[in-house]
C-alpha positions as a printed Julia matrix, in Angstrom:
274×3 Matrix{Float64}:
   4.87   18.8    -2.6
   2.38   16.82   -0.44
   2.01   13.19   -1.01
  -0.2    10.8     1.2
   0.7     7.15    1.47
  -1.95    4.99    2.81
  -1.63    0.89    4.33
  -3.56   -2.18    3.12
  -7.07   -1.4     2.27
  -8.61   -4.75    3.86
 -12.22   -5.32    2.82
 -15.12   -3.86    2.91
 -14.51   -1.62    6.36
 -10.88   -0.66    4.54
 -13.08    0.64    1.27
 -15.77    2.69    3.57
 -12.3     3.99    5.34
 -11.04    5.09    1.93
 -14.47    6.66    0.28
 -15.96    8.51    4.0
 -12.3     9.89    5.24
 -10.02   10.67    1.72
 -12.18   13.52    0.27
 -12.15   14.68    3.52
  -8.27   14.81    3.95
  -7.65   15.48    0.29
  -9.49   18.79    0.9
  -7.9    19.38    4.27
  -4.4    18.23    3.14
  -4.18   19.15   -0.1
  -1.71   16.62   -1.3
  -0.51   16.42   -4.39
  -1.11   12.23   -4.93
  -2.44    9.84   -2.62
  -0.87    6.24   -3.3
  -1.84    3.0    -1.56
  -2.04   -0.46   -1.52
  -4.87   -2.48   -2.66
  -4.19   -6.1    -2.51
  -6.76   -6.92    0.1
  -9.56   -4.68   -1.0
 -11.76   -7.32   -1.83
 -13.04  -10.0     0.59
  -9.94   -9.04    2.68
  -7.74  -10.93   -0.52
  -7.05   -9.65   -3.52
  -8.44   -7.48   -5.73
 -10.98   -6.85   -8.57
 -11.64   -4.65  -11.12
 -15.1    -3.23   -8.93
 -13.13   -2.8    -5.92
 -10.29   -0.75   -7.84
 -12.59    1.47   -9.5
 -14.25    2.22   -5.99
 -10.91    3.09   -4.16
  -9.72    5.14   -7.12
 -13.12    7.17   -7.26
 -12.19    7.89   -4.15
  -9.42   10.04   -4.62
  -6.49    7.08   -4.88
  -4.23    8.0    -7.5
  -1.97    4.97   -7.4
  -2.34    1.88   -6.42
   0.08   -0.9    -5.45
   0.12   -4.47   -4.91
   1.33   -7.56   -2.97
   1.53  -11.72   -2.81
  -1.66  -11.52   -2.85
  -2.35   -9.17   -6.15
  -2.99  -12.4    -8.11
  -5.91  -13.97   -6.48
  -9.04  -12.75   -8.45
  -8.01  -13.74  -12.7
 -10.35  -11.58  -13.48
  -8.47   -8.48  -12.52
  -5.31   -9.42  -14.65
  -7.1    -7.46  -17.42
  -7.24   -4.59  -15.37
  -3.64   -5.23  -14.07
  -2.41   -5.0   -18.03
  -4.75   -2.2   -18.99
  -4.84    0.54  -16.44
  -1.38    1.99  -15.58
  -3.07    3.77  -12.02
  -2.42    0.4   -10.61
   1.0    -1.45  -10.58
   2.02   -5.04   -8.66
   5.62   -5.84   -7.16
   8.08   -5.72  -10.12
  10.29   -8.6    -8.89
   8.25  -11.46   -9.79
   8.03  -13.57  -13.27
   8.1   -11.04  -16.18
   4.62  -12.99  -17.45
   2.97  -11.7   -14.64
   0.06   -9.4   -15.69
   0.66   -6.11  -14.62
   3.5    -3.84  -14.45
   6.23   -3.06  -11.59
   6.68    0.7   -11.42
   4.93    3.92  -13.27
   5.69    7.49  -14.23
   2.71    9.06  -13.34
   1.79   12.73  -14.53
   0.1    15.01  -12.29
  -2.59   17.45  -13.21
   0.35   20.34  -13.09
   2.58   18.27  -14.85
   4.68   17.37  -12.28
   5.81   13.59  -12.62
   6.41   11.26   -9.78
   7.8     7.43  -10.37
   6.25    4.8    -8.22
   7.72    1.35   -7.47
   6.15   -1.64   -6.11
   8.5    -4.77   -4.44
   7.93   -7.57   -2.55
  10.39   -9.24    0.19
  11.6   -12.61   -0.09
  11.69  -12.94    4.03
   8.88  -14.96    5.01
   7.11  -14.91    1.75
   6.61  -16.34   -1.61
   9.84  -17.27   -3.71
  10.15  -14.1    -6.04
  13.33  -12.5    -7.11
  15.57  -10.35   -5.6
  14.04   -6.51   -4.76
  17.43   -5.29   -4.61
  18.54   -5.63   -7.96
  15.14   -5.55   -8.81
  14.9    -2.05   -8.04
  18.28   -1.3    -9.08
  17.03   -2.11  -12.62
  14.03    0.03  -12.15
  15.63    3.11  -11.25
  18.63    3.29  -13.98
  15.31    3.51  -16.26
  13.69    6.81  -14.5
  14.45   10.0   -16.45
  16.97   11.67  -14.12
  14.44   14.8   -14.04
  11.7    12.79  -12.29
  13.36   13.45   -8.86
  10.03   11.99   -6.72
  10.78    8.37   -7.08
   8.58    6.72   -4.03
   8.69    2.94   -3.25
   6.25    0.57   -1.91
   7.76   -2.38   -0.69
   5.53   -5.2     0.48
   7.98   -7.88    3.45
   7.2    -9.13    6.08
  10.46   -8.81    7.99
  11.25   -5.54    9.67
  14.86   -6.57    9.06
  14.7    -6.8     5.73
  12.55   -3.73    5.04
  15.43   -1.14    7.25
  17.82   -2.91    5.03
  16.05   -1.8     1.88
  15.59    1.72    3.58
  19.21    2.18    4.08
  19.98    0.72    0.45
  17.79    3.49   -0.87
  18.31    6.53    1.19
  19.49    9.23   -1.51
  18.16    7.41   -4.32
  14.49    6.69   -3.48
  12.17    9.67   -2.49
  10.24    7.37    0.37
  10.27    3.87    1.29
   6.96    2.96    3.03
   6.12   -0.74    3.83
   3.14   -2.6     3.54
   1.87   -6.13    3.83
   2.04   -6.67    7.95
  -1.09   -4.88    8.89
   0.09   -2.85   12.37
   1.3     0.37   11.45
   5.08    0.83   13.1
   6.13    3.64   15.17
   9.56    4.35   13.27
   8.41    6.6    10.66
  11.67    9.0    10.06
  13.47   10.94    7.61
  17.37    8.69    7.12
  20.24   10.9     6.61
  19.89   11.28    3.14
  16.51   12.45    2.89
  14.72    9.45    2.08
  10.79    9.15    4.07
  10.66    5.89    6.17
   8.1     3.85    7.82
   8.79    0.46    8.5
   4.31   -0.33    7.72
   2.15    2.53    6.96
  -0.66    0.3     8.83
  -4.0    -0.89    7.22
  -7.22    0.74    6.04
  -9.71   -1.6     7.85
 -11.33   -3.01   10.86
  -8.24   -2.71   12.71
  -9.76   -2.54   16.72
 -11.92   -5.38   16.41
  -9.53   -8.12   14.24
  -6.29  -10.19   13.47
  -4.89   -7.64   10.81
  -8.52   -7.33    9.16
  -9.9   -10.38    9.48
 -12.31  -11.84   12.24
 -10.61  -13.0    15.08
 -12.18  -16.6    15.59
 -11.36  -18.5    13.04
  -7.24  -17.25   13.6
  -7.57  -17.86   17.3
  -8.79  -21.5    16.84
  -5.76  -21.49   13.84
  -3.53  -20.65   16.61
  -4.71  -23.17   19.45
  -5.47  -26.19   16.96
  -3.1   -25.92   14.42
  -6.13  -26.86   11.58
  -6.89  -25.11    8.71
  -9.39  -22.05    8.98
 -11.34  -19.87    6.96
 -10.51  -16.32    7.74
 -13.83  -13.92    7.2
 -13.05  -10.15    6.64
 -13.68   -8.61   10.11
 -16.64   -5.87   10.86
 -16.41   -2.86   12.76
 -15.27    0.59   13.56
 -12.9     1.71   10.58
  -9.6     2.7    10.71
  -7.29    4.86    7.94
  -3.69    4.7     8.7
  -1.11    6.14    6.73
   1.77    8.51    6.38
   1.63   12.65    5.21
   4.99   13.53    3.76
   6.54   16.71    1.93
   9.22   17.04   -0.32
  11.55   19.28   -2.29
  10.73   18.65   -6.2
  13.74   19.82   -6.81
  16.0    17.53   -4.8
  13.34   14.96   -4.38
  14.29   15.04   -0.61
  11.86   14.78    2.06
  11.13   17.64    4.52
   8.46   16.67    6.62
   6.74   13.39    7.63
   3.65   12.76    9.99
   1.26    9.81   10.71
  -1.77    9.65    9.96
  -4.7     7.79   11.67
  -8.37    8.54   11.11
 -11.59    6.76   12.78
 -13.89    5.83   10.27
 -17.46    5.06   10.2
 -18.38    1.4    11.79
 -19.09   -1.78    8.79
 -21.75   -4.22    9.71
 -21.93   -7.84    8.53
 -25.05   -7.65    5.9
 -25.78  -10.86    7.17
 -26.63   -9.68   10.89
 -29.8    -7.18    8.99
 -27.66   -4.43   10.84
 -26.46   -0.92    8.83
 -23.45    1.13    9.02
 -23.52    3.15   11.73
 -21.63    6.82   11.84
């Protein structure tokens, strides 16, 4: 079983990324489920219920979450309503939304997919460990694809998690940082690795996304900034693995990094170019 994994869709270039270059590998692929993470699919922050329905069109069939899943209150609804979408499962059980899902695919196959954020660097939320330790003594022992999305910051704490998974999780693919990492492996116990799958986004021509001016002058005045999504040449990053259903092991893992078509800024009376 094939199952694509894709980084941060940031913005508007992220969404053309995602709607010009998935059909295009979900015919040429042919994977099973394509999961990935949405929390900066609108504006370059957050997420609303337009923007989700765009990316899953698109041939998403999961999406996860971050710190910054909460932004827009208007997509709690859809956080509470449509179980294709799930945010990080270690934060205040109030939160709108749910943590992990069994999804069904259209053979019947199920896969479980879990969504954690790190506590290095970031917002106070509770522990993933035990977090995800509570998650998986709930999955039906005969849903053997159990794949994990966990969005840190610290490359420390995310090869930690890898190792405290390996034989129990499927994959472990991180998010939230932006620069896709060149450590993507299969650990000793058959559990998929990449330390950040990368974004979905203006990548060549921004800070992680978003234009660089207002970060640089962030960076050399300490001041507050507003950070504008970023134009440009698109770029889909992301991570093709295979696996034994039967074991849930992984077999085979390769990167994945597509050119996509370049995003103008409406504002400059310019169109997308191919």
């Amino acid at each position: 079983m094939r199952i694509v994994f894709l980084g941060d869709i940031v913005g508007r270039p992220g969404r053309a990324a995602i709607k010009t270059k998935l059909p295009l590998l979900r015919e040429k692929l042919r994977p099973s489920a394509v999961i990935a993470n949405v929390e900066n699919a609108a504006g370059g922050i957050g997420t609303t219920r337009e923007t989700l329905r765009e990316i899953l069109g698109a041939g998403v069939d999961i999406a996860t979450g971050g710190n910054h899943t909460w932004r827009n209150q208007e997509f709690y609804t859809a956080l509470d309503e449509n179980r294709r979408v799930i945010r990080p499962a270690n934060v205040h059980p109030a939160s709108p939304g749910h943590g992990h899902v069994i999804h069904e695919l259209p053979d019947g196959a199920r896969i479980a997919v879990i969504n954690l954020l790190g506590r290095s660097f970031m917002d106070p939320c509770d522990c993933p460990f035990r977090a995800v330790d509570a998650i998986l003594e709930t999955i039906p022992a005969e849903v053997t694809l159990r794949f994990v999305d966990f969005h840190a910051e610290a490359t420390s704490e995310k090869r930690a998690m890898g190792h405290y998974l390996d034989g129990r999780a499927s994959a472990l693919v991180g998010t939230h940082t932006h620069a896709q990492t060149a450590d993507a492996a299969i650990f000793p116990k058959g559990m998929a690795y990449i330390t950040d799958l990368g974004m979905c986004g203006a990548e060549r021509e921004s800070v992680l996304g978003m234009e660089p001016g207002g970060i640089v002058r962030r960076f050399l005045t300490g001041l507050p900034a507003r950070f504008k999504p970023a134009t440009g040449e698109g770029l889909l990053n992301g991570l093709l693995a295979e696996f034994d259903p039967a074991s849930g092991r992984a077999l085979d893992i390769a990167i994945l990094r597509e050119r996509a078509p370049r995003v103008v800024d409406p504002a400059s009376g310019g169109a997308a170019s191919p």
